[in-house]
Amino acid sequence: MKSRLWTLVTVCVWALCGMGLPQAANSLPKIVVIATGGTIAGAQPSASSYGYKAGAYDVNSLLKAVPNLDKLATITGEQLASIGSQDMNDEIWLKLAKRVNEVLKSPDTDGVLITHGTDTLEETSYFLTLVVKSDKPVVMVGSMRPATAVSADGPGNIYNGVAVLVDPVAKGKGTLVCMNDEMHYARNVTKTDTTSVQTFKSLIRGPAGQVHTGKTFWWEPMDRKVGSATEFSVDGLSKLPRVDIIYAHANMSADLIDAAIKNGAQGLVIAGVGDGNMTTPALDTLTKAAKAGIVVVRSTRLPMGIVLRNNEVNDDEKGFVASGELNPAKSRVLLMLALTQTKDPVRIQKMFEIY
Ligand code: ASP
């Protein structure tokens, strides 16, 4: 009699508590985490040490360090690279993009989280937003403090990143970057501070929204073409065209422009002074280069602002492209992809207006 009473009490408590319990594990969204290295996987000799080695921990160790992640989603992890993102290159970009496309094709995957170093995260995210052919969400996270640091920011960023992925609103927005409680569109975000945790900013447009302890608040819509809506594809691509960035300054000569072209650059992005300006010798050399079929994009070395077409420089006459809102690093990504389709500066200018 006593034991039957206990069974009844246990069943009632279970039923009552069940209302507040998370979904059963197998009905949770399925997220694949692809790790590439970076400070988020970095290890210091001791918690108070200054230096560290990026990419020392593997994907499973990163996931284990995040409390309650298994309540948000069913997660599987894979290691694609273990590098500091200063070593990111075209080969890994192509491998990563192809893998993300493959994983998202599966009906068993609802979204992909990518862990990445912060140095080139803004470039990788823009590359992915242009070539991932799925509406399912892709979120990239990194950290400014190594995994072993006091107040490491990686686990919080991973938790929030997965929370964004399981939010149905994240669908169809291209690749998002989730750092320091904010969500950013890949196209808009840039790293602004060498070491602070509040380094990622969408300087011109502001963040896409906020994500706090797993709760999302969306602010800005995405008005540019991303993912399946772009004309770019990595299918069958084994190489990307070479595009170099050249930094403008007082007394700039044309020597580095000549060197870049001599070494095989098919496109050049100028991190110009002011509104994409440069010295007369640099301008003259680039005018000749553009006539010879090198695609020249004028961007700016300034952190903010729009590089206007035909403002101080006559782009129509010279056959140049104006970068608009895109900084030099992002202009380089778009120009590389553009060159897989065309060398026509007029068509490429259009791409800078729609992507
Ligand atoms: N150098 C590191 C990297 O980009 C910095 C970081 O992850 O914060 O991999």
JSON list of C-alpha atoms in Angstrom, two decimals, residues 22-30 70-75:
[
{"chain": "A", "resi": 22, "resn": "PRO", "atom": "CA", "xyz": [12.86, 21.49, -21.56]},
{"chain": "A", "resi": 23, "resn": "GLN", "atom": "CA", "xyz": [11.78, 19.62, -24.68]},
{"chain": "A", "resi": 24, "resn": "ALA", "atom": "CA", "xyz": [12.81, 15.97, -24.91]},
{"chain": "A", "resi": 25, "resn": "ALA", "atom": "CA", "xyz": [16.35, 15.77, -26.28]},
{"chain": "A", "resi": 26, "resn": "ASN", "atom": "CA", "xyz": [15.29, 14.21, -29.60]},
{"chain": "A", "resi": 27, "resn": "SER", "atom": "CA", "xyz": [12.79, 16.98, -30.41]},
{"chain": "A", "resi": 28, "resn": "LEU", "atom": "CA", "xyz": [15.38, 19.73, -29.92]},
{"chain": "A", "resi": 29, "resn": "PRO", "atom": "CA", "xyz": [16.85, 21.51, -32.96]},
{"chain": "A", "resi": 30, "resn": "LYS", "atom": "CA", "xyz": [19.96, 19.80, -34.35]},
{"chain": "A", "resi": 70, "resn": "ASP", "atom": "CA", "xyz": [22.22, 20.53, -24.28]},
{"chain": "A", "resi": 71, "resn": "LYS", "atom": "CA", "xyz": [18.94, 22.14, -23.19]},
{"chain": "A", "resi": 72, "resn": "LEU", "atom": "CA", "xyz": [18.93, 24.41, -26.25]},
{"chain": "A", "resi": 73, "resn": "ALA", "atom": "CA", "xyz": [19.82, 21.92, -28.97]},
{"chain": "A", "resi": 74, "resn": "THR", "atom": "CA", "xyz": [21.21, 18.53, -29.83]},
{"chain": "A", "resi": 75, "resn": "ILE", "atom": "CA", "xyz": [24.79, 19.32, -30.75]}
]
